PDB file of C-alpha atoms in Angstrom:
ATOM      1  CA  GLN A   1     109.882 184.499 151.121  1.00  0.00           C
ATOM      2  CA  LYS A   2     113.635 184.486 151.020  1.00  0.00           C
ATOM      3  CA  GLU A   3     114.908 187.076 148.579  1.00  0.00           C
ATOM      4  CA  VAL A   4     118.307 188.215 147.437  1.00  0.00           C
ATOM      5  CA  GLU A   5     118.244 191.549 145.576  1.00  0.00           C
ATOM      6  CA  GLN A   6     120.802 193.065 143.242  1.00  0.00           C
ATOM      7  CA  ASN A   7     120.756 195.957 140.784  1.00  0.00           C
ATOM      8  CA  SER A   8     120.512 194.452 137.350  1.00  0.00           C
ATOM      9  CA  GLY A   9     122.814 196.957 135.849  1.00  0.00           C
ATOM     10  CA  PRO A  10     124.517 197.224 133.519  1.00  0.00           C
ATOM     11  CA  LEU A  11     127.256 198.756 135.623  1.00  0.00           C
ATOM     12  CA  SER A  12     129.892 200.249 133.378  1.00  0.00           C
ATOM     13  CA  VAL A  13     133.365 201.143 134.692  1.00  0.00           C
ATOM     14  CA  PRO A  14     136.607 202.052 132.819  1.00  0.00           C
ATOM     15  CA  GLU A  15     139.455 199.646 132.793  1.00  0.00           C
ATOM     16  CA  GLY A  16     141.607 199.965 135.962  1.00  0.00           C
ATOM     17  CA  ALA A  17     138.800 201.427 138.064  1.00  0.00           C
ATOM     18  CA  ILE A  18     137.153 199.867 141.061  1.00  0.00           C
ATOM     19  CA  ALA A  19     133.792 198.163 140.379  1.00  0.00           C
ATOM     20  CA  SER A  20     131.397 197.966 143.335  1.00  0.00           C
ATOM     21  CA  LEU A  21     128.597 195.398 143.219  1.00  0.00           C
ATOM     22  CA  ASN A  22     125.901 195.358 145.938  1.00  0.00           C
ATOM     23  CA  CYS A  23     123.468 192.799 147.231  1.00  0.00           C
ATOM     24  CA  THR A  24     120.857 192.745 149.954  1.00  0.00           C
ATOM     25  CA  TYR A  25     119.026 189.818 151.470  1.00  0.00           C
ATOM     26  CA  SER A  26     115.761 189.489 153.374  1.00  0.00           C
ATOM     27  CA  ASP A  27     116.318 186.283 155.383  1.00  0.00           C
ATOM     28  CA  ARG A  28     118.088 187.184 158.621  1.00  0.00           C
ATOM     29  CA  GLY A  29     118.831 183.508 159.104  1.00  0.00           C
ATOM     30  CA  SER A  30     121.234 183.597 156.164  1.00  0.00           C
ATOM     31  CA  GLN A  31     124.703 182.854 157.377  1.00  0.00           C
ATOM     32  CA  SER A  32     126.941 182.438 154.369  1.00  0.00           C
ATOM     33  CA  PHE A  33     127.174 184.549 151.252  1.00  0.00           C
ATOM     34  CA  PHE A  34     128.727 183.796 147.912  1.00  0.00           C
ATOM     35  CA  TRP A  35     129.744 185.665 144.821  1.00  0.00           C
ATOM     36  CA  TYR A  36     129.626 183.896 141.497  1.00  0.00           C
ATOM     37  CA  ARG A  37     130.635 185.218 138.100  1.00  0.00           C
ATOM     38  CA  GLN A  38     128.730 184.071 135.055  1.00  0.00           C
ATOM     39  CA  TYR A  39     129.765 184.678 131.480  1.00  0.00           C
ATOM     40  CA  SER A  40     127.016 184.579 128.862  1.00  0.00           C
ATOM     41  CA  GLY A  41     125.924 181.019 128.150  1.00  0.00           C
ATOM     42  CA  LYS A  42     128.213 179.595 130.832  1.00  0.00           C
ATOM     43  CA  SER A  43     127.656 178.222 134.283  1.00  0.00           C
ATOM     44  CA  PRO A  44     128.302 180.289 137.378  1.00  0.00           C
ATOM     45  CA  GLU A  45     131.835 180.060 138.797  1.00  0.00           C
ATOM     46  CA  LEU A  46     132.649 180.845 142.417  1.00  0.00           C
ATOM     47  CA  ILE A  47     134.654 183.985 143.100  1.00  0.00           C
ATOM     48  CA  MET A  48     134.590 183.967 146.868  1.00  0.00           C
ATOM     49  CA  PHE A  49     132.443 183.504 149.925  1.00  0.00           C
ATOM     50  CA  ILE A  50     132.138 185.302 153.236  1.00  0.00           C
ATOM     51  CA  TYR A  51     130.689 184.263 156.563  1.00  0.00           C
ATOM     52  CA  SER A  52     131.744 186.914 159.044  1.00  0.00           C
ATOM     53  CA  ASN A  53     131.012 190.619 159.242  1.00  0.00           C
ATOM     54  CA  GLY A  54     133.721 192.776 157.740  1.00  0.00           C
ATOM     55  CA  ASP A  55     135.955 192.488 154.741  1.00  0.00           C
ATOM     56  CA  LYS A  56     137.540 189.471 153.104  1.00  0.00           C
ATOM     57  CA  GLU A  57     140.118 190.016 150.447  1.00  0.00           C
ATOM     58  CA  ASP A  58     141.255 187.588 147.735  1.00  0.00           C
ATOM     59  CA  GLY A  59     143.510 189.063 145.076  1.00  0.00           C
ATOM     60  CA  ARG A  60     141.702 191.903 143.281  1.00  0.00           C
ATOM     61  CA  PHE A  61     138.419 190.976 144.913  1.00  0.00           C
ATOM     62  CA  THR A  62     137.106 192.154 148.320  1.00  0.00           C
ATOM     63  CA  ALA A  63     133.839 190.881 149.752  1.00  0.00           C
ATOM     64  CA  GLN A  64     132.148 192.932 152.443  1.00  0.00           C
ATOM     65  CA  LEU A  65     129.406 191.702 154.776  1.00  0.00           C
ATOM     66  CA  ASN A  66     127.195 193.648 157.174  1.00  0.00           C
ATOM     67  CA  LYS A  67     124.650 191.333 158.729  1.00  0.00           C
ATOM     68  CA  ALA A  68     122.935 194.097 160.714  1.00  0.00           C
ATOM     69  CA  SER A  69     122.109 195.856 157.475  1.00  0.00           C
ATOM     70  CA  GLN A  70     121.661 192.560 155.602  1.00  0.00           C
ATOM     71  CA  TYR A  71     124.116 193.839 152.948  1.00  0.00           C
ATOM     72  CA  VAL A  72     126.814 192.124 150.971  1.00  0.00           C
ATOM     73  CA  SER A  73     129.114 193.755 148.472  1.00  0.00           C
ATOM     74  CA  LEU A  74     131.896 192.819 146.116  1.00  0.00           C
ATOM     75  CA  LEU A  75     134.678 195.187 145.077  1.00  0.00           C
ATOM     76  CA  ILE A  76     136.780 194.485 142.068  1.00  0.00           C
ATOM     77  CA  ARG A  77     140.006 196.502 142.004  1.00  0.00           C
ATOM     78  CA  ASP A  78     141.884 197.280 138.782  1.00  0.00           C
ATOM     79  CA  SER A  79     138.941 196.097 136.672  1.00  0.00           C
ATOM     80  CA  GLN A  80     139.830 194.382 133.432  1.00  0.00           C
ATOM     81  CA  PRO A  81     137.704 193.865 130.310  1.00  0.00           C
ATOM     82  CA  SER A  82     137.803 190.115 131.129  1.00  0.00           C
ATOM     83  CA  ASP A  83     135.838 190.927 134.280  1.00  0.00           C
ATOM     84  CA  SER A  84     132.910 191.862 132.154  1.00  0.00           C
ATOM     85  CA  ALA A  85     130.199 189.384 133.134  1.00  0.00           C
ATOM     86  CA  THR A  86     127.121 189.009 135.298  1.00  0.00           C
ATOM     87  CA  TYR A  87     127.866 188.698 139.050  1.00  0.00           C
ATOM     88  CA  LEU A  88     125.500 186.594 141.125  1.00  0.00           C
ATOM     89  CA  CYS A  89     125.076 187.011 144.870  1.00  0.00           C
ATOM     90  CA  ALA A  90     123.843 183.942 146.722  1.00  0.00           C
ATOM     91  CA  ALA A  91     122.840 183.334 150.291  1.00  0.00           C
ATOM     92  CA  LEU A  92     122.804 180.097 152.281  1.00  0.00           C
ATOM     93  CA  ARG A  93     120.679 179.936 155.425  1.00  0.00           C
ATOM     94  CA  ASP A  94     123.042 177.965 157.643  1.00  0.00           C
ATOM     95  CA  ASN A  95     125.611 175.276 157.511  1.00  0.00           C
ATOM     96  CA  TYR A  96     122.963 172.643 157.190  1.00  0.00           C
ATOM     97  CA  GLY A  97     120.799 174.581 154.775  1.00  0.00           C
ATOM     98  CA  GLN A  98     119.939 172.992 151.514  1.00  0.00           C
ATOM     99  CA  ASN A  99     119.095 175.790 149.296  1.00  0.00           C
ATOM    100  CA  PHE A 100     121.172 178.529 147.944  1.00  0.00           C
ATOM    101  CA  VAL A 101     119.099 181.534 146.987  1.00  0.00           C
ATOM    102  CA  PHE A 102     120.501 183.559 144.094  1.00  0.00           C
ATOM    103  CA  GLY A 103     120.003 187.157 143.298  1.00  0.00           C
ATOM    104  CA  PRO A 104     119.119 188.203 139.729  1.00  0.00           C
ATOM    105  CA  GLY A 105     122.723 189.248 139.036  1.00  0.00           C
ATOM    106  CA  THR A 106     124.387 192.501 138.130  1.00  0.00           C
ATOM    107  CA  ARG A 107     125.814 192.891 134.669  1.00  0.00           C
ATOM    108  CA  LEU A 108     129.274 194.482 134.748  1.00  0.00           C
ATOM    109  CA  SER A 109     130.871 196.012 131.665  1.00  0.00           C
ATOM    110  CA  VAL A 110     134.504 197.029 131.939  1.00  0.00           C
ATOM    111  CA  LEU A 111     135.323 199.474 129.113  1.00  0.00           C
ATOM    112  CA  PRO A 112     138.838 199.393 127.663  1.00  0.00           C
TER     113      PRO A 112
ATOM    114  CA  GLU B   1     140.444 169.280 139.678  1.00  0.00           C
ATOM    115  CA  PRO B   2     137.173 167.493 140.350  1.00  0.00           C
ATOM    116  CA  GLU B   3     134.174 168.805 138.502  1.00  0.00           C
ATOM    117  CA  VAL B   4     130.495 168.343 137.994  1.00  0.00           C
ATOM    118  CA  THR B   5     129.816 166.901 134.529  1.00  0.00           C
ATOM    119  CA  GLN B   6     126.489 167.136 132.696  1.00  0.00           C
ATOM    120  CA  THR B   7     125.076 165.508 129.542  1.00  0.00           C
ATOM    121  CA  PRO B   8     123.801 166.379 127.123  1.00  0.00           C
ATOM    122  CA  SER B   9     125.231 169.867 126.678  1.00  0.00           C
ATOM    123  CA  HIS B  10     122.321 170.730 124.353  1.00  0.00           C
ATOM    124  CA  GLN B  11     118.998 168.965 123.623  1.00  0.00           C
ATOM    125  CA  VAL B  12     116.202 169.873 121.371  1.00  0.00           C
ATOM    126  CA  THR B  13     112.919 168.101 122.031  1.00  0.00           C
ATOM    127  CA  GLN B  14     109.353 168.325 120.848  1.00  0.00           C
ATOM    128  CA  MET B  15     106.676 169.606 123.242  1.00  0.00           C
ATOM    129  CA  GLY B  16     105.141 166.700 125.190  1.00  0.00           C
ATOM    130  CA  GLN B  17     108.198 164.523 125.005  1.00  0.00           C
ATOM    131  CA  GLU B  18     110.062 163.228 128.026  1.00  0.00           C
ATOM    132  CA  VAL B  19     113.622 164.479 128.636  1.00  0.00           C
ATOM    133  CA  ILE B  20     116.341 163.131 131.042  1.00  0.00           C
ATOM    134  CA  LEU B  21     119.184 165.379 131.904  1.00  0.00           C
ATOM    135  CA  ARG B  22     122.200 163.566 133.455  1.00  0.00           C
ATOM    136  CA  CYS B  23     124.771 164.774 135.950  1.00  0.00           C
ATOM    137  CA  VAL B  24     127.800 163.253 137.613  1.00  0.00           C
ATOM    138  CA  PRO B  25     128.397 165.236 140.775  1.00  0.00           C
ATOM    139  CA  ILE B  26     131.798 165.576 142.346  1.00  0.00           C
ATOM    140  CA  SER B  27     132.840 162.421 144.004  1.00  0.00           C
ATOM    141  CA  ASN B  28     132.300 162.349 147.824  1.00  0.00           C
ATOM    142  CA  HIS B  29     129.873 165.297 147.716  1.00  0.00           C
ATOM    143  CA  LEU B  30     126.716 164.696 149.683  1.00  0.00           C
ATOM    144  CA  TYR B  31     124.280 167.322 148.444  1.00  0.00           C
ATOM    145  CA  PHE B  32     122.974 167.603 144.906  1.00  0.00           C
ATOM    146  CA  TYR B  33     120.996 170.295 143.213  1.00  0.00           C
ATOM    147  CA  TRP B  34     119.265 171.221 140.032  1.00  0.00           C
ATOM    148  CA  TYR B  35     118.842 174.810 139.037  1.00  0.00           C
ATOM    149  CA  ARG B  36     117.242 176.353 135.963  1.00  0.00           C
ATOM    150  CA  GLN B  37     118.024 179.573 134.141  1.00  0.00           C
ATOM    151  CA  ILE B  38     115.724 180.807 131.478  1.00  0.00           C
ATOM    152  CA  LEU B  39     117.507 182.937 128.887  1.00  0.00           C
ATOM    153  CA  GLY B  40     118.237 186.356 130.319  1.00  0.00           C
ATOM    154  CA  GLN B  41     116.720 185.572 133.708  1.00  0.00           C
ATOM    155  CA  LYS B  42     118.023 184.639 137.139  1.00  0.00           C
ATOM    156  CA  VAL B  43     119.248 181.254 138.339  1.00  0.00           C
ATOM    157  CA  GLU B  44     116.231 179.494 139.929  1.00  0.00           C
ATOM    158  CA  PHE B  45     116.375 176.670 142.426  1.00  0.00           C
ATOM    159  CA  LEU B  46     114.465 173.599 141.477  1.00  0.00           C
ATOM    160  CA  VAL B  47     115.390 170.776 143.890  1.00  0.00           C
ATOM    161  CA  SER B  48     117.961 169.577 146.409  1.00  0.00           C
ATOM    162  CA  PHE B  49     118.764 165.968 147.115  1.00  0.00           C
ATOM    163  CA  TYR B  50     120.490 164.417 150.089  1.00  0.00           C
ATOM    164  CA  ASN B  51     120.737 160.890 151.484  1.00  0.00           C
ATOM    165  CA  ASN B  52     118.840 159.444 148.511  1.00  0.00           C
ATOM    166  CA  GLU B  53     115.853 161.645 148.879  1.00  0.00           C
ATOM    167  CA  ILE B  54     114.544 165.103 148.011  1.00  0.00           C
ATOM    168  CA  SER B  55     115.297 167.478 150.818  1.00  0.00           C
ATOM    169  CA  GLU B  56     113.762 170.619 149.405  1.00  0.00           C
ATOM    170  CA  LYS B  57     111.979 171.665 146.187  1.00  0.00           C
ATOM    171  CA  SER B  58     110.634 174.847 144.824  1.00  0.00           C
ATOM    172  CA  GLU B  59     107.228 175.555 143.404  1.00  0.00           C
ATOM    173  CA  ILE B  60     108.659 175.188 139.929  1.00  0.00           C
ATOM    174  CA  PHE B  61     109.396 171.584 140.670  1.00  0.00           C
ATOM    175  CA  ASP B  62     105.914 170.248 140.033  1.00  0.00           C
ATOM    176  CA  ASP B  63     104.691 166.748 139.259  1.00  0.00           C
ATOM    177  CA  GLN B  64     106.201 166.765 135.771  1.00  0.00           C
ATOM    178  CA  PHE B  65     109.721 166.834 137.277  1.00  0.00           C
ATOM    179  CA  SER B  66     111.500 164.033 139.091  1.00  0.00           C
ATOM    180  CA  VAL B  67     115.017 163.341 140.214  1.00  0.00           C
ATOM    181  CA  GLU B  68     116.842 160.120 140.726  1.00  0.00           C
ATOM    182  CA  ARG B  69     120.210 158.867 141.791  1.00  0.00           C
ATOM    183  CA  PRO B  70     120.110 155.457 140.084  1.00  0.00           C
ATOM    184  CA  ASP B  71     123.632 154.435 141.075  1.00  0.00           C
ATOM    185  CA  GLY B  72     126.520 155.800 143.107  1.00  0.00           C
ATOM    186  CA  SER B  73     127.554 158.432 140.600  1.00  0.00           C
ATOM    187  CA  ASN B  74     124.707 159.713 138.432  1.00  0.00           C
ATOM    188  CA  PHE B  75     122.080 162.230 139.371  1.00  0.00           C
ATOM    189  CA  THR B  76     119.279 162.738 136.855  1.00  0.00           C
ATOM    190  CA  LEU B  77     116.456 165.194 136.236  1.00  0.00           C
ATOM    191  CA  LYS B  78     113.493 163.987 134.302  1.00  0.00           C
ATOM    192  CA  ILE B  79     110.880 166.154 132.727  1.00  0.00           C
ATOM    193  CA  ARG B  80     107.943 163.956 131.850  1.00  0.00           C
ATOM    194  CA  SER B  81     106.010 166.017 129.337  1.00  0.00           C
ATOM    195  CA  THR B  82     107.944 169.080 128.224  1.00  0.00           C
ATOM    196  CA  LYS B  83     106.351 172.407 127.635  1.00  0.00           C
ATOM    197  CA  LEU B  84     107.679 175.376 125.673  1.00  0.00           C
ATOM    198  CA  GLU B  85     108.311 177.250 128.858  1.00  0.00           C
ATOM    199  CA  ASP B  86     110.731 174.463 130.025  1.00  0.00           C
ATOM    200  CA  SER B  87     113.244 175.755 127.531  1.00  0.00           C
ATOM    201  CA  ALA B  88     116.197 176.877 129.686  1.00  0.00           C
ATOM    202  CA  MET B  89     119.692 176.026 130.805  1.00  0.00           C
ATOM    203  CA  TYR B  90     119.586 173.367 133.523  1.00  0.00           C
ATOM    204  CA  PHE B  91     122.459 173.373 135.940  1.00  0.00           C
ATOM    205  CA  CYS B  92     123.430 170.520 138.194  1.00  0.00           C
ATOM    206  CA  ALA B  93     125.464 171.401 141.287  1.00  0.00           C
ATOM    207  CA  SER B  94     126.954 169.566 144.212  1.00  0.00           C
ATOM    208  CA  ARG B  95     128.201 170.437 147.683  1.00  0.00           C
ATOM    209  CA  SER B  96     130.484 168.623 149.954  1.00  0.00           C
ATOM    210  CA  GLY B  97     128.549 169.168 153.189  1.00  0.00           C
ATOM    211  CA  ALA B  98     131.527 168.090 155.215  1.00  0.00           C
ATOM    212  CA  GLY B  99     132.380 171.538 156.402  1.00  0.00           C
ATOM    213  CA  GLY B 100     132.270 172.773 152.833  1.00  0.00           C
ATOM    214  CA  ASN B 101     129.295 175.042 151.932  1.00  0.00           C
ATOM    215  CA  THR B 102     130.329 176.036 148.431  1.00  0.00           C
ATOM    216  CA  ILE B 103     128.294 174.557 145.614  1.00  0.00           C
ATOM    217  CA  TYR B 104     130.004 173.769 142.342  1.00  0.00           C
ATOM    218  CA  PHE B 105     128.102 173.977 139.071  1.00  0.00           C
ATOM    219  CA  GLY B 106     128.305 171.770 136.009  1.00  0.00           C
ATOM    220  CA  GLU B 107     128.524 173.396 132.606  1.00  0.00           C
ATOM    221  CA  GLY B 108     124.831 173.102 132.106  1.00  0.00           C
ATOM    222  CA  SER B 109     122.439 171.370 129.734  1.00  0.00           C
ATOM    223  CA  TRP B 110     120.642 173.687 127.346  1.00  0.00           C
ATOM    224  CA  LEU B 111     117.151 172.398 126.702  1.00  0.00           C
ATOM    225  CA  THR B 112     115.088 173.741 123.783  1.00  0.00           C
ATOM    226  CA  VAL B 113     111.497 172.616 123.516  1.00  0.00           C
ATOM    227  CA  VAL B 114     109.903 173.207 120.105  1.00  0.00           C
TER     228      VAL B 114
END
């Protein structure tokens, strides 16, 4: 069974610090990985995606992928209270895959 | 910016009643999805739809669920006989498929079964 695992948290960091969110996946056929942010009662919104091993940076966000270790992470630099939300990791098997598998999400709390 | 729209935003229904949740995916997207999120729990895949047919469904998507694309724009999820445990937020999503793998979610339909 394809699984995506995340620590449920809550992860608490002070404002201005780096928040590190981790995700592991079981399906080695997964090719693409996505980070979504979800505020309470709202729909998930895409932060960024990553396909290749290594780092990918977008503003304050950096996604890291290590396919050998089946590990994906998201770093949030200069964390702000508005970053407080649940962060969902999702995996897509391949470019023709139909089903995104979501992790349970990690709750992040950025303390002012 | 194009977006996925869902109606209703909130529906309360009695147990055993039929419910239809409606979605208008992003124009020109080819893949359509329904996900469910029970309060406080993870986002769960229900079904994917491509080329006017179901391409994949989860074990949650049993005989009481059905999907339909009645015209060129709407994508509906029907629950025939609702149960208390069907109370959840239902998200519709769509994906381009033409080199685009990102799925975009609607705002969700909150279903409460009483």
